[in-house]
Amino acid sequence: MKKKIFITRKPPEHVLNNLQKLFEVEIWNSEDIEIPRNELLHIIHKFDGLLCLLTESIDEELLDKGRNLKVISNLAVGYNNIHIEDAISRGIMVTNTPGVLTETTADLTFALMLAASRRLVEASHALREGKWKTWSPMFMTGMDVHGSTLGIIGLGEIGAAVARRAKGFNMKLMYYSRSRKPEFEAELDIEYADLHTLLQTSDYVCILTPFTKDTKNLITMNELKLMKNTAVLINTARGGIVNEFDLIQALSDGVIWGAGLDVYEHEPLPLDHPLLQFPNVVTLPHIGSASIQTRTKMWELAAKNITLALQGKTPPNLVSRLK
Ligand code: NAP
């Protein structure tokens, strides 16, 4: 009898076809509407495998109901939506999609840095609103990226890919991470610093750690106050690493110069959210890995992970280390 899997969003045709050859597959047949929590809770007992997104909270309640689950394949590199220790203690394999999204997310992180520093979104709006009256010396002036100092918090795959891009802009590089990265220090001429020093020295601070109990509220008002008032904060990692209440206060008080954000404490961001009031904040709807090529590769990798796990093999992206 074929094993059963459930996919919480509509996958590309070729991914679905391949999975259907091997498994009995049910899907939540929508690309842009989440499966209601109650629906997932109601049906999950039927399945051996779950291919899910970061929009699904895979917590104790869901794991209790999913008594037949053998694998949870997450369509993301971050897996803070899954109660990982609980899943592992029940013998459920958890997989993610690292690597295939590294360069695309680094592109977006760099784009956010350029957009926030050179006021691209604000300037485009100004033109469309008829505010461009003449070439004016100080109209829409921003901050230089080239030659400035970039501080990366969390020098992993994406952090290093951002650093490689920054070298092309002749930026001075520094990082703070959980562990020293001698291989990246040698490759990138990037200097290790404690968090305090990095925040005080950097013109741009990019956050690229996972969201864990250790990184929750890593950046609060105390840390924001250490930053230069000309500095820009970029967060393409996860909301919750930056305390949003404090960030809003810091932006209101001119503690930092601007921000570029792709992720938020609660997603999607409601339209009346205070962060949307700041012209010096570029706000994106969690599109870090959103290129057609990369999202397709993520689906393919998530499908490979669930397939191998249910065939009794070790999937390539088994999350074995608790972060
Ligand atoms: P990665 O290779 O695992 O890198 C994460 C880095 O953060 C590692 O160097 C890790 O150190 C470090 N770190 C972990 N905990 C830390 C702590 N408490 N303090 C300081 N540094 C810490 O992961 P990645 O592929 O670069 O992805 C990073 C994160 O980006 C993901 O977890 C995900 O949440 C986010 N992301 C967002 C998007 C988006 O759409 N916006 C797309 C992709 C990824 P160790 O080497 O010691 O573990």
PDB file of C-alpha atoms in Angstrom, residues 98-314:
ATOM      1  CA  PRO A  98      19.135  25.000   2.730  1.00  0.00           C
ATOM      2  CA  GLY A  99      21.598  25.943   0.032  1.00  0.00           C
ATOM      3  CA  VAL A 100      19.278  26.270  -2.967  1.00  0.00           C
ATOM      4  CA  LEU A 101      17.984  29.614  -1.684  1.00  0.00           C
ATOM      5  CA  THR A 102      21.270  31.080  -0.451  1.00  0.00           C
ATOM      6  CA  GLU A 103      22.200  33.259  -3.432  1.00  0.00           C
ATOM      7  CA  THR A 104      18.640  34.437  -4.092  1.00  0.00           C
ATOM      8  CA  THR A 105      18.171  35.505  -0.483  1.00  0.00           C
ATOM      9  CA  ALA A 106      21.563  37.217  -0.513  1.00  0.00           C
ATOM     10  CA  ASP A 107      20.500  39.130  -3.664  1.00  0.00           C
ATOM     11  CA  LEU A 108      17.355  40.303  -1.879  1.00  0.00           C
ATOM     12  CA  THR A 109      19.283  41.264   1.255  1.00  0.00           C
ATOM     13  CA  PHE A 110      21.659  43.355  -0.819  1.00  0.00           C
ATOM     14  CA  ALA A 111      18.758  44.865  -2.760  1.00  0.00           C
ATOM     15  CA  LEU A 112      17.148  45.899   0.535  1.00  0.00           C
ATOM     16  CA  MET A 113      20.391  47.499   1.662  1.00  0.00           C
ATOM     17  CA  LEU A 114      20.641  49.501  -1.564  1.00  0.00           C
ATOM     18  CA  ALA A 115      16.950  50.373  -1.548  1.00  0.00           C
ATOM     19  CA  ALA A 116      16.976  51.609   2.041  1.00  0.00           C
ATOM     20  CA  SER A 117      20.259  53.513   1.750  1.00  0.00           C
ATOM     21  CA  ARG A 118      19.436  55.240  -1.542  1.00  0.00           C
ATOM     22  CA  ARG A 119      15.741  55.715  -0.728  1.00  0.00           C
ATOM     23  CA  LEU A 120      14.650  53.900  -3.880  1.00  0.00           C
ATOM     24  CA  VAL A 121      11.062  53.215  -2.890  1.00  0.00           C
ATOM     25  CA  GLU A 122      10.544  56.683  -1.436  1.00  0.00           C
ATOM     26  CA  ALA A 123      12.095  58.326  -4.516  1.00  0.00           C
ATOM     27  CA  SER A 124       9.965  56.304  -6.905  1.00  0.00           C
ATOM     28  CA  HIS A 125       6.844  57.306  -4.973  1.00  0.00           C
ATOM     29  CA  ALA A 126       7.988  60.966  -4.976  1.00  0.00           C
ATOM     30  CA  LEU A 127       8.253  60.955  -8.764  1.00  0.00           C
ATOM     31  CA  ARG A 128       4.799  59.396  -9.187  1.00  0.00           C
ATOM     32  CA  GLU A 129       3.314  61.895  -6.712  1.00  0.00           C
ATOM     33  CA  GLY A 130       4.629  64.877  -8.744  1.00  0.00           C
ATOM     34  CA  LYS A 131       7.263  65.895  -6.188  1.00  0.00           C
ATOM     35  CA  TRP A 132      10.093  65.980  -8.799  1.00  0.00           C
ATOM     36  CA  LYS A 133      10.101  69.665  -9.718  1.00  0.00           C
ATOM     37  CA  THR A 134      13.702  70.109 -10.837  1.00  0.00           C
ATOM     38  CA  TRP A 135      17.146  68.559 -10.405  1.00  0.00           C
ATOM     39  CA  SER A 136      17.823  69.629  -6.894  1.00  0.00           C
ATOM     40  CA  PRO A 137      21.178  69.133  -5.149  1.00  0.00           C
ATOM     41  CA  MET A 138      19.878  67.559  -1.964  1.00  0.00           C
ATOM     42  CA  PHE A 139      16.662  65.991  -3.300  1.00  0.00           C
ATOM     43  CA  MET A 140      16.306  62.364  -2.163  1.00  0.00           C
ATOM     44  CA  THR A 141      19.883  62.139  -0.978  1.00  0.00           C
ATOM     45  CA  GLY A 142      20.719  58.950   0.836  1.00  0.00           C
ATOM     46  CA  MET A 143      23.718  57.149   2.274  1.00  0.00           C
ATOM     47  CA  ASP A 144      26.619  55.604   0.391  1.00  0.00           C
ATOM     48  CA  VAL A 145      26.915  51.853   0.371  1.00  0.00           C
ATOM     49  CA  HIS A 146      30.287  51.577  -1.362  1.00  0.00           C
ATOM     50  CA  GLY A 147      33.216  51.961   0.971  1.00  0.00           C
ATOM     51  CA  SER A 148      31.072  51.777   4.119  1.00  0.00           C
ATOM     52  CA  THR A 149      31.162  49.146   6.873  1.00  0.00           C
ATOM     53  CA  LEU A 150      28.834  46.165   6.811  1.00  0.00           C
ATOM     54  CA  GLY A 151      28.249  44.178   9.994  1.00  0.00           C
ATOM     55  CA  ILE A 152      26.685  40.750   9.509  1.00  0.00           C
ATOM     56  CA  ILE A 153      25.013  39.089  12.469  1.00  0.00           C
ATOM     57  CA  GLY A 154      24.942  35.325  11.775  1.00  0.00           C
ATOM     58  CA  LEU A 155      27.647  34.469   9.270  1.00  0.00           C
ATOM     59  CA  GLY A 156      26.220  31.297   7.765  1.00  0.00           C
ATOM     60  CA  GLU A 157      25.463  30.458   4.149  1.00  0.00           C
ATOM     61  CA  ILE A 158      23.433  33.565   3.344  1.00  0.00           C
ATOM     62  CA  GLY A 159      25.583  35.869   5.483  1.00  0.00           C
ATOM     63  CA  ALA A 160      28.687  34.777   3.587  1.00  0.00           C
ATOM     64  CA  ALA A 161      26.918  35.223   0.244  1.00  0.00           C
ATOM     65  CA  VAL A 162      25.971  38.788   1.270  1.00  0.00           C
ATOM     66  CA  ALA A 163      29.592  39.416   2.297  1.00  0.00           C
ATOM     67  CA  ARG A 164      30.807  38.278  -1.159  1.00  0.00           C
ATOM     68  CA  ARG A 165      28.498  40.804  -2.800  1.00  0.00           C
ATOM     69  CA  ALA A 166      29.687  43.517  -0.394  1.00  0.00           C
ATOM     70  CA  LYS A 167      33.298  42.979  -1.426  1.00  0.00           C
ATOM     71  CA  GLY A 168      32.338  44.133  -4.915  1.00  0.00           C
ATOM     72  CA  PHE A 169      31.169  47.377  -3.318  1.00  0.00           C
ATOM     73  CA  ASN A 170      34.485  47.781  -1.532  1.00  0.00           C
ATOM     74  CA  MET A 171      32.798  47.535   1.856  1.00  0.00           C
ATOM     75  CA  LYS A 172      34.685  46.856   5.066  1.00  0.00           C
ATOM     76  CA  LEU A 173      33.310  43.639   6.537  1.00  0.00           C
ATOM     77  CA  MET A 174      32.754  42.491  10.078  1.00  0.00           C
ATOM     78  CA  TYR A 175      30.619  39.781  11.645  1.00  0.00           C
ATOM     79  CA  TYR A 176      29.259  38.460  14.875  1.00  0.00           C
ATOM     80  CA  SER A 177      28.122  34.843  14.975  1.00  0.00           C
ATOM     81  CA  ARG A 178      27.610  32.035  17.459  1.00  0.00           C
ATOM     82  CA  SER A 179      30.926  30.510  16.455  1.00  0.00           C
ATOM     83  CA  ARG A 180      34.010  31.860  14.726  1.00  0.00           C
ATOM     84  CA  LYS A 181      34.243  31.128  10.993  1.00  0.00           C
ATOM     85  CA  PRO A 182      37.934  30.884  10.119  1.00  0.00           C
ATOM     86  CA  GLU A 183      37.161  29.701   6.572  1.00  0.00           C
ATOM     87  CA  PHE A 184      35.050  32.795   5.861  1.00  0.00           C
ATOM     88  CA  GLU A 185      37.574  35.063   7.599  1.00  0.00           C
ATOM     89  CA  ALA A 186      40.258  33.765   5.239  1.00  0.00           C
ATOM     90  CA  GLU A 187      38.087  33.884   2.129  1.00  0.00           C
ATOM     91  CA  LEU A 188      36.376  37.221   2.710  1.00  0.00           C
ATOM     92  CA  ASP A 189      38.776  39.275   4.796  1.00  0.00           C
ATOM     93  CA  ILE A 190      35.949  39.659   7.296  1.00  0.00           C
ATOM     94  CA  GLU A 191      36.728  40.553  10.879  1.00  0.00           C
ATOM     95  CA  TYR A 192      35.062  38.935  13.901  1.00  0.00           C
ATOM     96  CA  ALA A 193      33.662  41.350  16.492  1.00  0.00           C
ATOM     97  CA  ASP A 194      31.503  41.070  19.581  1.00  0.00           C
ATOM     98  CA  LEU A 195      27.930  42.231  19.054  1.00  0.00           C
ATOM     99  CA  HIS A 196      28.488  45.486  20.916  1.00  0.00           C
ATOM    100  CA  THR A 197      31.471  46.487  18.732  1.00  0.00           C
ATOM    101  CA  LEU A 198      29.747  45.423  15.517  1.00  0.00           C
ATOM    102  CA  LEU A 199      26.712  47.568  16.285  1.00  0.00           C
ATOM    103  CA  GLN A 200      28.829  50.593  17.184  1.00  0.00           C
ATOM    104  CA  THR A 201      31.054  50.341  14.111  1.00  0.00           C
ATOM    105  CA  SER A 202      28.764  49.322  11.254  1.00  0.00           C
ATOM    106  CA  ASP A 203      27.004  51.578   8.768  1.00  0.00           C
ATOM    107  CA  TYR A 204      24.809  48.657   7.752  1.00  0.00           C
ATOM    108  CA  VAL A 205      23.786  45.852  10.096  1.00  0.00           C
ATOM    109  CA  CYS A 206      22.390  42.738   8.397  1.00  0.00           C
ATOM    110  CA  ILE A 207      20.689  40.074  10.496  1.00  0.00           C
ATOM    111  CA  LEU A 208      21.004  36.545   9.146  1.00  0.00           C
ATOM    112  CA  THR A 209      20.690  34.191  12.118  1.00  0.00           C
ATOM    113  CA  PRO A 210      17.933  31.601  12.532  1.00  0.00           C
ATOM    114  CA  PHE A 211      15.081  32.504  14.875  1.00  0.00           C
ATOM    115  CA  THR A 212      15.646  30.541  18.083  1.00  0.00           C
ATOM    116  CA  LYS A 213      15.200  31.055  21.810  1.00  0.00           C
ATOM    117  CA  ASP A 214      18.718  32.563  21.797  1.00  0.00           C
ATOM    118  CA  THR A 215      18.100  35.029  18.972  1.00  0.00           C
ATOM    119  CA  LYS A 216      14.609  36.108  20.051  1.00  0.00           C
ATOM    120  CA  ASN A 217      14.853  39.833  20.832  1.00  0.00           C
ATOM    121  CA  LEU A 218      18.575  39.824  20.029  1.00  0.00           C
ATOM    122  CA  ILE A 219      18.080  43.434  18.917  1.00  0.00           C
ATOM    123  CA  THR A 220      16.206  45.623  21.397  1.00  0.00           C
ATOM    124  CA  MET A 221      16.426  49.329  22.164  1.00  0.00           C
ATOM    125  CA  ASN A 222      19.719  48.702  24.013  1.00  0.00           C
ATOM    126  CA  GLU A 223      21.304  47.354  20.840  1.00  0.00           C
ATOM    127  CA  LEU A 224      19.665  49.930  18.559  1.00  0.00           C
ATOM    128  CA  LYS A 225      21.080  52.707  20.731  1.00  0.00           C
ATOM    129  CA  LEU A 226      24.564  51.337  20.139  1.00  0.00           C
ATOM    130  CA  MET A 227      24.153  51.849  16.383  1.00  0.00           C
ATOM    131  CA  LYS A 228      25.183  55.055  14.611  1.00  0.00           C
ATOM    132  CA  ASN A 229      22.318  57.439  13.962  1.00  0.00           C
ATOM    133  CA  THR A 230      23.331  57.245  10.291  1.00  0.00           C
ATOM    134  CA  ALA A 231      23.159  53.439  10.236  1.00  0.00           C
ATOM    135  CA  VAL A 232      20.648  51.186   8.504  1.00  0.00           C
ATOM    136  CA  LEU A 233      19.297  47.908   9.907  1.00  0.00           C
ATOM    137  CA  ILE A 234      18.458  45.108   7.472  1.00  0.00           C
ATOM    138  CA  ASN A 235      16.488  42.066   8.595  1.00  0.00           C
ATOM    139  CA  THR A 236      15.919  39.273   6.096  1.00  0.00           C
ATOM    140  CA  ALA A 237      16.155  36.499   8.705  1.00  0.00           C
ATOM    141  CA  ARG A 238      13.005  36.315  10.826  1.00  0.00           C
ATOM    142  CA  GLY A 239      10.755  38.715  12.686  1.00  0.00           C
ATOM    143  CA  GLY A 240      11.149  38.401  16.426  1.00  0.00           C
ATOM    144  CA  ILE A 241      14.938  38.613  16.268  1.00  0.00           C
ATOM    145  CA  VAL A 242      14.418  42.379  16.292  1.00  0.00           C
ATOM    146  CA  ASN A 243      12.012  43.655  18.923  1.00  0.00           C
ATOM    147  CA  GLU A 244       9.534  45.477  16.687  1.00  0.00           C
ATOM    148  CA  PHE A 245       8.166  47.761  19.374  1.00  0.00           C
ATOM    149  CA  ASP A 246      11.697  49.002  20.098  1.00  0.00           C
ATOM    150  CA  LEU A 247      12.503  49.350  16.403  1.00  0.00           C
ATOM    151  CA  ILE A 248       9.450  51.551  15.869  1.00  0.00           C
ATOM    152  CA  GLN A 249      10.488  53.699  18.821  1.00  0.00           C
ATOM    153  CA  ALA A 250      14.069  53.926  17.551  1.00  0.00           C
ATOM    154  CA  LEU A 251      12.908  54.973  14.087  1.00  0.00           C
ATOM    155  CA  SER A 252      10.537  57.560  15.565  1.00  0.00           C
ATOM    156  CA  ASP A 253      13.333  59.013  17.701  1.00  0.00           C
ATOM    157  CA  GLY A 254      15.963  59.026  14.941  1.00  0.00           C
ATOM    158  CA  VAL A 255      18.123  56.536  16.822  1.00  0.00           C
ATOM    159  CA  ILE A 256      18.952  54.877  13.473  1.00  0.00           C
ATOM    160  CA  TRP A 257      18.716  56.298   9.956  1.00  0.00           C
ATOM    161  CA  GLY A 258      16.548  53.674   8.332  1.00  0.00           C
ATOM    162  CA  ALA A 259      15.703  50.032   7.917  1.00  0.00           C
ATOM    163  CA  GLY A 260      15.045  47.399   5.298  1.00  0.00           C
ATOM    164  CA  LEU A 261      12.734  44.608   6.397  1.00  0.00           C
ATOM    165  CA  ASP A 262      11.520  41.431   4.746  1.00  0.00           C
ATOM    166  CA  VAL A 263      10.238  39.696   7.884  1.00  0.00           C
ATOM    167  CA  TYR A 264       8.060  40.630  10.841  1.00  0.00           C
ATOM    168  CA  GLU A 265       6.923  39.374  14.231  1.00  0.00           C
ATOM    169  CA  HIS A 266       3.457  38.678  12.858  1.00  0.00           C
ATOM    170  CA  GLU A 267       3.001  37.974   9.178  1.00  0.00           C
ATOM    171  CA  PRO A 268       1.346  39.144   7.035  1.00  0.00           C
ATOM    172  CA  LEU A 269       1.903  42.685   8.275  1.00  0.00           C
ATOM    173  CA  PRO A 270      -1.467  44.444   8.752  1.00  0.00           C
ATOM    174  CA  LEU A 271      -1.932  47.575   6.652  1.00  0.00           C
ATOM    175  CA  ASP A 272      -2.299  49.779   9.729  1.00  0.00           C
ATOM    176  CA  HIS A 273       1.040  48.583  11.165  1.00  0.00           C
ATOM    177  CA  PRO A 274       3.212  51.499  12.410  1.00  0.00           C
ATOM    178  CA  LEU A 275       6.229  50.253  10.427  1.00  0.00           C
ATOM    179  CA  LEU A 276       4.393  51.159   7.227  1.00  0.00           C
ATOM    180  CA  GLN A 277       4.299  54.832   8.252  1.00  0.00           C
ATOM    181  CA  PHE A 278       8.047  55.428   7.927  1.00  0.00           C
ATOM    182  CA  PRO A 279       9.328  56.677   4.543  1.00  0.00           C
ATOM    183  CA  ASN A 280      12.840  55.582   5.567  1.00  0.00           C
ATOM    184  CA  VAL A 281      11.828  51.953   6.029  1.00  0.00           C
ATOM    185  CA  VAL A 282      11.634  49.630   3.047  1.00  0.00           C
ATOM    186  CA  THR A 283       9.093  46.927   3.812  1.00  0.00           C
ATOM    187  CA  LEU A 284       8.872  43.749   1.752  1.00  0.00           C
ATOM    188  CA  PRO A 285       6.412  40.849   2.124  1.00  0.00           C
ATOM    189  CA  HIS A 286       8.831  38.031   3.063  1.00  0.00           C
ATOM    190  CA  ILE A 287      10.166  37.467  -0.467  1.00  0.00           C
ATOM    191  CA  GLY A 288      13.796  36.625   0.370  1.00  0.00           C
ATOM    192  CA  SER A 289      13.920  33.424  -1.665  1.00  0.00           C
ATOM    193  CA  ALA A 290      11.180  34.397  -4.102  1.00  0.00           C
ATOM    194  CA  SER A 291      12.649  33.875  -7.543  1.00  0.00           C
ATOM    195  CA  ILE A 292      10.911  31.462  -9.887  1.00  0.00           C
ATOM    196  CA  GLN A 293      14.078  29.382 -10.211  1.00  0.00           C
ATOM    197  CA  THR A 294      14.742  29.171  -6.481  1.00  0.00           C
ATOM    198  CA  ARG A 295      11.180  28.502  -5.362  1.00  0.00           C
ATOM    199  CA  THR A 296      11.040  25.680  -7.924  1.00  0.00           C
ATOM    200  CA  LYS A 297      14.302  24.245  -6.564  1.00  0.00           C
ATOM    201  CA  MET A 298      12.934  24.518  -3.009  1.00  0.00           C
ATOM    202  CA  TRP A 299       9.849  22.505  -3.986  1.00  0.00           C
ATOM    203  CA  GLU A 300      12.033  19.897  -5.686  1.00  0.00           C
ATOM    204  CA  LEU A 301      14.308  19.622  -2.668  1.00  0.00           C
ATOM    205  CA  ALA A 302      11.407  19.413  -0.201  1.00  0.00           C
ATOM    206  CA  ALA A 303       9.890  16.653  -2.367  1.00  0.00           C
ATOM    207  CA  LYS A 304      13.216  14.786  -2.466  1.00  0.00           C
ATOM    208  CA  ASN A 305      13.520  15.029   1.319  1.00  0.00           C
ATOM    209  CA  ILE A 306      10.043  13.623   1.990  1.00  0.00           C
ATOM    210  CA  THR A 307      10.506  10.907  -0.642  1.00  0.00           C
ATOM    211  CA  LEU A 308      13.802   9.603   0.701  1.00  0.00           C
ATOM    212  CA  ALA A 309      12.584   9.749   4.300  1.00  0.00           C
ATOM    213  CA  LEU A 310       9.500   7.675   3.489  1.00  0.00           C
ATOM    214  CA  GLN A 311      11.629   5.217   1.512  1.00  0.00           C
ATOM    215  CA  GLY A 312      13.597   4.584   4.699  1.00  0.00           C
ATOM    216  CA  LYS A 313      16.681   6.437   3.496  1.00  0.00           C
ATOM    217  CA  THR A 314      18.417   9.421   5.037  1.00  0.00           C
TER     218      THR A 314
END
